[in-house]
Coordinates of N, CA and C in Angstrom, one line a residue:
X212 N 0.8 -1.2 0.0 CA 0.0 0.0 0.0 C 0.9 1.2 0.0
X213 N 0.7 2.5 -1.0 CA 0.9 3.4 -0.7 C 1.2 4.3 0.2
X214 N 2.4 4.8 1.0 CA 2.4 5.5 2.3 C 1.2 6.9 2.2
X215 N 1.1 7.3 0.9 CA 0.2 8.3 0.7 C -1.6 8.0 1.0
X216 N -1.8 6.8 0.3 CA -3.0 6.5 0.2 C -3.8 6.3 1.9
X217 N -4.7 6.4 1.7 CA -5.5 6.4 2.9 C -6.7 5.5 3.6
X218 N -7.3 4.5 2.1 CA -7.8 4.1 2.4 C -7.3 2.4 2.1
X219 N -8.0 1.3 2.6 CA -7.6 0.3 1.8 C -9.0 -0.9 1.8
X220 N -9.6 -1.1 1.4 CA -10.4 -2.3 1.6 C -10.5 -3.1 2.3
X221 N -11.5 -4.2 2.9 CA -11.6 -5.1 3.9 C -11.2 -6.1 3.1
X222 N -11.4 -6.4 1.5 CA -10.9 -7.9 1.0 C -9.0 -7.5 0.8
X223 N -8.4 -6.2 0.7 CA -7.4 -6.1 0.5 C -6.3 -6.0 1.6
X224 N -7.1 -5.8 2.7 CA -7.0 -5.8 4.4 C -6.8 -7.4 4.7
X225 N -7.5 -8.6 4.3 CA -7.5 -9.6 4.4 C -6.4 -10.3 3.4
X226 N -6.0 -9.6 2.7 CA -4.8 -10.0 1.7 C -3.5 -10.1 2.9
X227 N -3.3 -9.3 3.4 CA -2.1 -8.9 4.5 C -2.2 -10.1 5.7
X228 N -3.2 -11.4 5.4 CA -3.0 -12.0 6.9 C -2.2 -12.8 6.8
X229 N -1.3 -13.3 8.0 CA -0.3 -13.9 8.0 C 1.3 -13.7 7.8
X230 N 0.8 -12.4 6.8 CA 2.4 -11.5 6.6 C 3.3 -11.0 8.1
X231 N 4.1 -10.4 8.2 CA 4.9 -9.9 9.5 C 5.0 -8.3 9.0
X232 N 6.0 -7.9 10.0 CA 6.1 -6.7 10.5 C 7.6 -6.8 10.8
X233 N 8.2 -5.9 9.9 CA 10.0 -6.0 11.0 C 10.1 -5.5 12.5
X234 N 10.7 -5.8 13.3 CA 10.4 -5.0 14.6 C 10.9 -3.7 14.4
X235 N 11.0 -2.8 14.9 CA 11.4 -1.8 15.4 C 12.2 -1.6 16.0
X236 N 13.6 -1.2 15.8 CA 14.2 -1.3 16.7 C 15.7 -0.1 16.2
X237 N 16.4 0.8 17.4 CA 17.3 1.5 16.4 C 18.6 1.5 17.5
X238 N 19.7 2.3 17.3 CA 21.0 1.4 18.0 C 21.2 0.9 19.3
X239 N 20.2 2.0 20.0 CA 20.1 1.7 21.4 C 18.7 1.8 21.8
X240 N 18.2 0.2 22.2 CA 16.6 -0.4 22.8 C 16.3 -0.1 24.0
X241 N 16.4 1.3 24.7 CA 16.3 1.0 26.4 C 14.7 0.3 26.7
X242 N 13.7 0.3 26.0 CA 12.3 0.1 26.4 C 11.6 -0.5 25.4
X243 N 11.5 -2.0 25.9 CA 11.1 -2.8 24.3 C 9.7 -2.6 24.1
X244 N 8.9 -2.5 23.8 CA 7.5 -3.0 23.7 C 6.8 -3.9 23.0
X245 N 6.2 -4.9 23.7 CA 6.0 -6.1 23.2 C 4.3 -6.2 22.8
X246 N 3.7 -5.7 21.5 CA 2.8 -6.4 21.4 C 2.1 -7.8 20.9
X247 N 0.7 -8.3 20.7 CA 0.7 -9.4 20.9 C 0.9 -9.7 19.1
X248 N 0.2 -9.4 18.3 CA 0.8 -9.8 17.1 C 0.0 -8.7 16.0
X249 N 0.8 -8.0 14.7 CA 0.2 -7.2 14.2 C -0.7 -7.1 13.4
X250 N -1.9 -6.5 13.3 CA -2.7 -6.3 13.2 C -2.9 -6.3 11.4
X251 N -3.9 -5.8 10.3 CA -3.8 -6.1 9.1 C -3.1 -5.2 8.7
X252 N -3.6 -4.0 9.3 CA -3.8 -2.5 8.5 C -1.9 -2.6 9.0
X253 N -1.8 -2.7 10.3 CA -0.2 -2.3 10.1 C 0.9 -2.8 9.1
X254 N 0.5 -4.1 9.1 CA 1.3 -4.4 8.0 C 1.0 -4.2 6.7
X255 N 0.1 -3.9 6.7 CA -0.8 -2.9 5.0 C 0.1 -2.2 5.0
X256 N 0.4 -1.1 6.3 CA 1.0 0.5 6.2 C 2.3 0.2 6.7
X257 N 2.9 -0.9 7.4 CA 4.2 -1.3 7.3 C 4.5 -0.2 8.8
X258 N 3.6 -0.5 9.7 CA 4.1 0.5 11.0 C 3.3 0.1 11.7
X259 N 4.0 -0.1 13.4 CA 3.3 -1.1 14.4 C 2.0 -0.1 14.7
X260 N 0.9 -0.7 15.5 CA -0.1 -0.4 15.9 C -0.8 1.0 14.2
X261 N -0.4 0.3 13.5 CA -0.9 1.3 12.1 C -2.8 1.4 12.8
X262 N -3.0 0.3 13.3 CA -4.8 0.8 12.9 C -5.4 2.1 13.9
X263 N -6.5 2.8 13.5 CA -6.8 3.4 13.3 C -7.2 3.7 15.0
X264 N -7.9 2.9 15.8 CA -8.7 2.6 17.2 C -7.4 2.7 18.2
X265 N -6.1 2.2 17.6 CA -5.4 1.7 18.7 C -4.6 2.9 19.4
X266 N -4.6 2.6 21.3 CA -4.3 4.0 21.5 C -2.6 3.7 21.7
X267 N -1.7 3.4 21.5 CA -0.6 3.3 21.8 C -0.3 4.7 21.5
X268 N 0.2 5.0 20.6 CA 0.8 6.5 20.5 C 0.4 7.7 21.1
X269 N -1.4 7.6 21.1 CA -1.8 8.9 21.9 C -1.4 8.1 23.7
X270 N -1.3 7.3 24.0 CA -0.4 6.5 25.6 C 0.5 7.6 25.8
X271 N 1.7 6.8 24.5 CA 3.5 7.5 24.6 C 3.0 9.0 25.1
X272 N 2.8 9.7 23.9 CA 2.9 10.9 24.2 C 2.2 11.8 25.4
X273 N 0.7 11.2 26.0 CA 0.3 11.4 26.9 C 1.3 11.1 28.0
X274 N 1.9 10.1 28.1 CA 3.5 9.6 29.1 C 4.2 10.9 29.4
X275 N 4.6 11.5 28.1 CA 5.2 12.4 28.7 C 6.7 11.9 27.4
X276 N 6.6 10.6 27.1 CA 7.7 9.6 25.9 C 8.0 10.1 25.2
X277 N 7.4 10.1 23.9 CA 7.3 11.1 23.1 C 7.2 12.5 22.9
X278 N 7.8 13.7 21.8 CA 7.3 14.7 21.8 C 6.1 15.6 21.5
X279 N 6.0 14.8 20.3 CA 4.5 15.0 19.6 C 3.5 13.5 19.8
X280 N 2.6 14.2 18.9 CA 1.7 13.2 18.5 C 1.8 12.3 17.4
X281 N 2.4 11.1 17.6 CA 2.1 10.0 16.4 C 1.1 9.5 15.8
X282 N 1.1 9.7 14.6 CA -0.1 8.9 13.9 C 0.7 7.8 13.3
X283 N 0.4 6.6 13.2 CA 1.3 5.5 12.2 C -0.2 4.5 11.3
X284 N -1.8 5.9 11.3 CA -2.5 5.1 10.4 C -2.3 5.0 9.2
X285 N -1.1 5.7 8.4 CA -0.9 5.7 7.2 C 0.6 5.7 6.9
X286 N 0.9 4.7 7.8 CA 2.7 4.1 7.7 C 3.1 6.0 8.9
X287 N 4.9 5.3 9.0 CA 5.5 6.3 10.0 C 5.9 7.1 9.1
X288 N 5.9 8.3 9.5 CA 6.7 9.8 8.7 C 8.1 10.1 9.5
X289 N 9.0 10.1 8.8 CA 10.3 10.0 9.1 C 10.9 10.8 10.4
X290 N 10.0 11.6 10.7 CA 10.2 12.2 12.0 C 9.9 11.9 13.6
X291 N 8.6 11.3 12.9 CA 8.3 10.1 14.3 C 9.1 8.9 14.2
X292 N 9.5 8.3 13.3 CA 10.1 6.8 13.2 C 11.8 7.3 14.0
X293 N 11.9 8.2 13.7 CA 13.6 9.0 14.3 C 13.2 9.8 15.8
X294 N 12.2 9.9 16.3 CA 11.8 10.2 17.3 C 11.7 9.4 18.2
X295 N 10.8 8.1 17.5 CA 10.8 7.0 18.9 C 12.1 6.1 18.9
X296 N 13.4 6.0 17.7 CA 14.6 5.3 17.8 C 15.7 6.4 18.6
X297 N 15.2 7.8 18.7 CA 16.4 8.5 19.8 C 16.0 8.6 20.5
X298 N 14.4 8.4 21.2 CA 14.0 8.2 22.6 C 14.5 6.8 22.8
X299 N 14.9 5.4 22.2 CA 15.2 4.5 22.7 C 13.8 3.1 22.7
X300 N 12.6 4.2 22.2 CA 11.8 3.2 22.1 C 11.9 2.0 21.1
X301 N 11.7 0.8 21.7 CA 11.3 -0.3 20.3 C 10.5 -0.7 20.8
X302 N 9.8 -1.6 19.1 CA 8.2 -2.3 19.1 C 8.9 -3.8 18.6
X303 N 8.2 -5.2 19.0 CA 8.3 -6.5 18.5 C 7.0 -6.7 18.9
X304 N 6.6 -8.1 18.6 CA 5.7 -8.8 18.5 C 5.8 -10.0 19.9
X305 N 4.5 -10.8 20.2 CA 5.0 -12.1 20.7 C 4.5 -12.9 19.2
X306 N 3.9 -12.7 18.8 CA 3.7 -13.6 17.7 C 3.9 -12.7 16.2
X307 N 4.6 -13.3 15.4 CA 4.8 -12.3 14.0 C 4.0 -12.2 12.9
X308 N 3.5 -13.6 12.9 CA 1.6 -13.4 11.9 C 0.7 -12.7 12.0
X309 N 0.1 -11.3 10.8 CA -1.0 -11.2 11.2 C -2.1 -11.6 11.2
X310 N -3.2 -10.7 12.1 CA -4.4 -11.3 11.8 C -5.4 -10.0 11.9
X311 N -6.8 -10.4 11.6 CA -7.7 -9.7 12.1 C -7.7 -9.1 13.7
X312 N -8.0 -9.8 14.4 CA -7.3 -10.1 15.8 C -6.5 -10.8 16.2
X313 N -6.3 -10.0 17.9 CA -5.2 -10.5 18.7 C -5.7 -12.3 18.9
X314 N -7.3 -12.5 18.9 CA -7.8 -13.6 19.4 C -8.1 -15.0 18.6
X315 N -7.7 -14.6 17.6 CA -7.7 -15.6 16.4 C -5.7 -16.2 16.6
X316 N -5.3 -16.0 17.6 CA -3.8 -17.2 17.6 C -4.5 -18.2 18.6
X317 N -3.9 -18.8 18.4 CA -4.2 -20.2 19.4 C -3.4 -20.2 20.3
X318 N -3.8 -21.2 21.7 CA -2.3 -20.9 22.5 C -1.2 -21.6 22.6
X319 N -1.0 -22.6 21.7 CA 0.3 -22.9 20.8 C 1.0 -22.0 20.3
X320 N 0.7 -21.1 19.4 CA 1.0 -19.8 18.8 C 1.8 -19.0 19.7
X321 N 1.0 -18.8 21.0 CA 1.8 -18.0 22.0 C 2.3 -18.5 22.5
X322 N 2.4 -19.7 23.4 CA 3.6 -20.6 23.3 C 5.1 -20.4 22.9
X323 N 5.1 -20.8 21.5 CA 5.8 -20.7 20.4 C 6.1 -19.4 20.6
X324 N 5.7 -18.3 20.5 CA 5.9 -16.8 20.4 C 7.3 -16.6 21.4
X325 N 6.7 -17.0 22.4 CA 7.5 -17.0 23.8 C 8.6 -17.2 23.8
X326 N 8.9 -18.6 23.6 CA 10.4 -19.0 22.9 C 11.2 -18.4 22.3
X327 N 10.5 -17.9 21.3 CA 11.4 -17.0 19.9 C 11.8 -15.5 20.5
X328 N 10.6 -15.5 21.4 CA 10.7 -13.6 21.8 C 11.8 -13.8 23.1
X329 N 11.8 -14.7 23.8 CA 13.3 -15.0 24.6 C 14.6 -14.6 23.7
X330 N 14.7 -15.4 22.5 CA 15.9 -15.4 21.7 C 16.0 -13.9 21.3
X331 N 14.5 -13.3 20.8 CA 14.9 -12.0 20.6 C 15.5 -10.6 21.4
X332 N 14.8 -10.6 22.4 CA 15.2 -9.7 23.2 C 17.1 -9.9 23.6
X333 N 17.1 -11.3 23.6 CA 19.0 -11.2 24.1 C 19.8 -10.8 23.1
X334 N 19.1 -10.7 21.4 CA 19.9 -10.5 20.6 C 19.7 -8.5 20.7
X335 N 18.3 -8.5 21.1 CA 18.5 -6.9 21.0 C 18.8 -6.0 21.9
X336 N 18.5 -6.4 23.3 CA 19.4 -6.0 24.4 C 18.9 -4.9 25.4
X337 N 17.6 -4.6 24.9 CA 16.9 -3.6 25.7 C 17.2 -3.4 27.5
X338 N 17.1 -2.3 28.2 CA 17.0 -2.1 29.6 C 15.6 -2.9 29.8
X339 N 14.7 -2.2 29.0 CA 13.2 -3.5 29.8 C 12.6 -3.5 28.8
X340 N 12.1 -4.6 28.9 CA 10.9 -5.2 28.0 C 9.6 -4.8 29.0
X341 N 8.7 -4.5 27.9 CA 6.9 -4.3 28.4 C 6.3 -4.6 27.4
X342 N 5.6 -5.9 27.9 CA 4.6 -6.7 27.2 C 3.5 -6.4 27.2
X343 N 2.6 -5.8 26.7 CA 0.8 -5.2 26.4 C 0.3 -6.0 26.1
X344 N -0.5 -6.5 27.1 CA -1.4 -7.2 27.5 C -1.3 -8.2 28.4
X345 N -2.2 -8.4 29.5 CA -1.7 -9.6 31.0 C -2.4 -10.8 29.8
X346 N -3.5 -11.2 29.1 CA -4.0 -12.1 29.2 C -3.1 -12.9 28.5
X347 N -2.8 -12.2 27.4 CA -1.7 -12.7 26.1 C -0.5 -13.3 27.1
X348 N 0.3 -12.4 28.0 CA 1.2 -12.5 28.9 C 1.1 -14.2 29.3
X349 N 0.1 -14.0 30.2 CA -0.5 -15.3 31.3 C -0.3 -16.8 30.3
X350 N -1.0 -16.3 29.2 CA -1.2 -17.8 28.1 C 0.5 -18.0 27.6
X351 N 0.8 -17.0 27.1 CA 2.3 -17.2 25.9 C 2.9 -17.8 27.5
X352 N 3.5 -17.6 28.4 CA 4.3 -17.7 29.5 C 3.9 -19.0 30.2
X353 N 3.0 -19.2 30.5 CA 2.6 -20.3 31.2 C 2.2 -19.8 33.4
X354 N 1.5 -17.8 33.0 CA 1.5 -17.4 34.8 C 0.3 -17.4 34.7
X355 N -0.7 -17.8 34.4 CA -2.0 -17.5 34.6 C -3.0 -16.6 36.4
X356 N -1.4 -16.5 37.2 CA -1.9 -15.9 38.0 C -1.2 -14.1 38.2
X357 N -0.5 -13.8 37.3 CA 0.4 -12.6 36.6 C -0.7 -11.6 36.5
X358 N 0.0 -10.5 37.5 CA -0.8 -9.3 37.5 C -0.5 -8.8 36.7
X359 N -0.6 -7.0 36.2 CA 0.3 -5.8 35.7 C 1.3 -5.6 36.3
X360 N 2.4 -5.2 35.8 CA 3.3 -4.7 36.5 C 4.8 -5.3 36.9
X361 N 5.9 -5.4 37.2 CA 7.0 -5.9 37.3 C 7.0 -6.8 37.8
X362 N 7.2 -8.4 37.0 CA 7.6 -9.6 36.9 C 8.6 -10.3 37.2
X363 N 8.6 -11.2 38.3 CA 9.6 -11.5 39.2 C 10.4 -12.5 38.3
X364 N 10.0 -12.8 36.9 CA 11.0 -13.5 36.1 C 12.0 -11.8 35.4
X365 N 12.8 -12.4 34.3 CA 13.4 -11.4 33.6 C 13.0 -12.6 31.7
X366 N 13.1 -11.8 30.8 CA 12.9 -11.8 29.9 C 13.9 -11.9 28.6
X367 N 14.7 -12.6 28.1 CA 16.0 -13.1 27.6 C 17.0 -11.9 28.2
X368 N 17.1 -11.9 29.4 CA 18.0 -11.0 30.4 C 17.7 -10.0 30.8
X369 N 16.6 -9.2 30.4 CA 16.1 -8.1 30.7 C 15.1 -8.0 31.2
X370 N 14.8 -7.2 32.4 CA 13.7 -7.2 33.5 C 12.0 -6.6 32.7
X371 N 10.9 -7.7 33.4 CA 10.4 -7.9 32.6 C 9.0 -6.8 33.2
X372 N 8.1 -6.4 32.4 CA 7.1 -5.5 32.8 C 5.7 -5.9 32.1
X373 N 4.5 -6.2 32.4 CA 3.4 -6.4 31.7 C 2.8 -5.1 31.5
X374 N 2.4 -4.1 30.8 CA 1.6 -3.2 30.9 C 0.2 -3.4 30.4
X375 N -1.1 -2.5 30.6 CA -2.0 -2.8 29.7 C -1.8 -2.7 27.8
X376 N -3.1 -3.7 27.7 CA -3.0 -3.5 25.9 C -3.7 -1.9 25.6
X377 N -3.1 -1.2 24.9 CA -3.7 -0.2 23.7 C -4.6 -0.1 23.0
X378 N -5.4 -1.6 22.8 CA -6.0 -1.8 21.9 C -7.5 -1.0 22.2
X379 N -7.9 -0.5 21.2 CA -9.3 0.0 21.2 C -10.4 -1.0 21.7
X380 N -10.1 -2.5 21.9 CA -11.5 -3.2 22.3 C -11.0 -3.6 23.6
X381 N -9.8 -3.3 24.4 CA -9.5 -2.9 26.1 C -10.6 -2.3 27.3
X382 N -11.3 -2.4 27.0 CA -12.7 -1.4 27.6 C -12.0 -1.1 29.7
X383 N -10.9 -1.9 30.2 CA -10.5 -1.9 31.5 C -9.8 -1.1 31.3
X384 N -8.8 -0.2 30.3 CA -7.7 0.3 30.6 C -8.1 2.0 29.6
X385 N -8.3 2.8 30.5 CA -9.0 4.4 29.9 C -7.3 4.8 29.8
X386 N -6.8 5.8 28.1 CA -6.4 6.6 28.1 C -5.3 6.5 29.0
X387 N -5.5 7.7 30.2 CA -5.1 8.1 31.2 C -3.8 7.1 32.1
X388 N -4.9 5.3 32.2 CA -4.2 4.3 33.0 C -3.4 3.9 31.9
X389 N -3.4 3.6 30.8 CA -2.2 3.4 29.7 C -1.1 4.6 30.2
X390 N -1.1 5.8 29.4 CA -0.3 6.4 29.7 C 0.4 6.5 31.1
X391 N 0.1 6.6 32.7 CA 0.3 6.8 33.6 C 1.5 5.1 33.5
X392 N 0.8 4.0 32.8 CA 1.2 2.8 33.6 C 2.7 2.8 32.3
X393 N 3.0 3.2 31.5 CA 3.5 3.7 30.3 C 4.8 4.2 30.8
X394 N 4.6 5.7 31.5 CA 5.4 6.7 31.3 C 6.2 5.6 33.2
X395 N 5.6 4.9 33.9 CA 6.2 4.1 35.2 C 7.5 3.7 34.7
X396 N 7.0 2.7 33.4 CA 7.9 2.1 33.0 C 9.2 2.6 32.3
X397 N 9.0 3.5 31.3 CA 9.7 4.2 30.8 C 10.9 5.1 31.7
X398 N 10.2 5.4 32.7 CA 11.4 6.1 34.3 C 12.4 4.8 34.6
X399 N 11.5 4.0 34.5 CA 12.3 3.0 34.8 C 13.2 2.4 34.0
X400 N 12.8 2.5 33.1 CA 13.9 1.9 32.0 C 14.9 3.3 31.4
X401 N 14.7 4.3 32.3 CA 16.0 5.2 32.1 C 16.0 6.6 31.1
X402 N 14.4 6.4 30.3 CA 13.9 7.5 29.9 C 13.5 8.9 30.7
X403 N 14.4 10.1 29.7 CA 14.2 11.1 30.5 C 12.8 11.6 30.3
X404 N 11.4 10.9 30.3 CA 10.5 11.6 30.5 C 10.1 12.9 30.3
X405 N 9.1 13.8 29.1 CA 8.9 15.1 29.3 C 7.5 15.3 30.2
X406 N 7.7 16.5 30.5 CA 6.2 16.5 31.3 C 5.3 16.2 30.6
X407 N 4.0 15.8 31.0 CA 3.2 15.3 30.4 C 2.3 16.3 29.7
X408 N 1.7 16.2 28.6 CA 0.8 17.5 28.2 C -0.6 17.6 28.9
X409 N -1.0 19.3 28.6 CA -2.2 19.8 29.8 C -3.4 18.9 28.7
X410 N -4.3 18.1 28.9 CA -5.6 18.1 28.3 C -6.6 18.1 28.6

């Protein structure tokens, strides 16, 4: 798809399932973020959390992470993609196939995910990994009793964090508790945090 174009169809939207997503990642990973697997439109537009509902970016920047406002529904503009690699931010997957939804993988899938996302994190080296979403977390891992929040395992060497998912169909997690649970982690993982904007 077009970085320009805007719109794309639901049968051409369905073309993109099963394809991947490169991660994200730029010299230095202090703060990984791990979602569960990307969605159509992202890899239509070739940029994590590309669809349109999902709040991750308006999170970052409510955090305080980010400078501006990201949009990535129509792929990244070279400013933000150089924005979140000198803040330190990176995006991976637990699972690299897309789908319509997060809920169409099986829990094999996440399983599997788990494994590989071990191997990845030691090759990329991040200060912390934060995984979005407990339920995904609980199933791919094998904790089914795993709250939010810092995880008394570590994650191919790196200390491990669940945060909430972004996702637009999250109905537990407002705006506000993304960002706040966001910008925790981010202090933590060594980011100089800006204040957060008035809204």
């Amino acid at each position: 798809m077009s970085p320009t174009r805007t719109t794309v169809t639901r049968a051409e939207l369905k073309g993109f399932t099963g394809q991947t997503l490169p991660d994200l990642v730029g010299p230095e990973v202090r703060l990984l973020f791990v979602g569960i697997n990307p969605g159509l439109r992202a890899v239509a537009v070739q940029a994590h959390f590309g669809g349109g509902s999902n709040r991750f970016y308006p999170a970052l920047y409510r955090a305080g992470i980010t400078r501006q406002q990201i949009s990535a529904s129509n792929g990244f503009k070279p400013e933000d993609l150089a924005e979140l690699k000198q803040r330190g931010i990176g995006i991976t997957s637990l699972v690299a196939r897309a789908s319509a939804r997060a809920d169409e993988l099986s829990p094999a899938e996440l399983r599997e995910g788990a494994v590989l996302l071990d191997e990845r994190v030691r090759m990329i080296g991040p200060t912390i990994v934060a995984m979005l979403g407990i339920t995904a977390y609980r199933a791919a891992f094998g904790r089914p009793k795993a709250v939010v929040g810092p995880q008394p395992e570590t994650l191919g060497g790196a200390p491990l964090w669940v945060v909430p998912n972004p996702s637009g169909l999250n109905a537990h997690a407002p705006l506000a508790v993304l960002a706040a649970t966001y910008r925790e982690v981010a202090i933590a993982a060594g980011i100089a945090v800006y204040d957060p904007p008035t809204v």
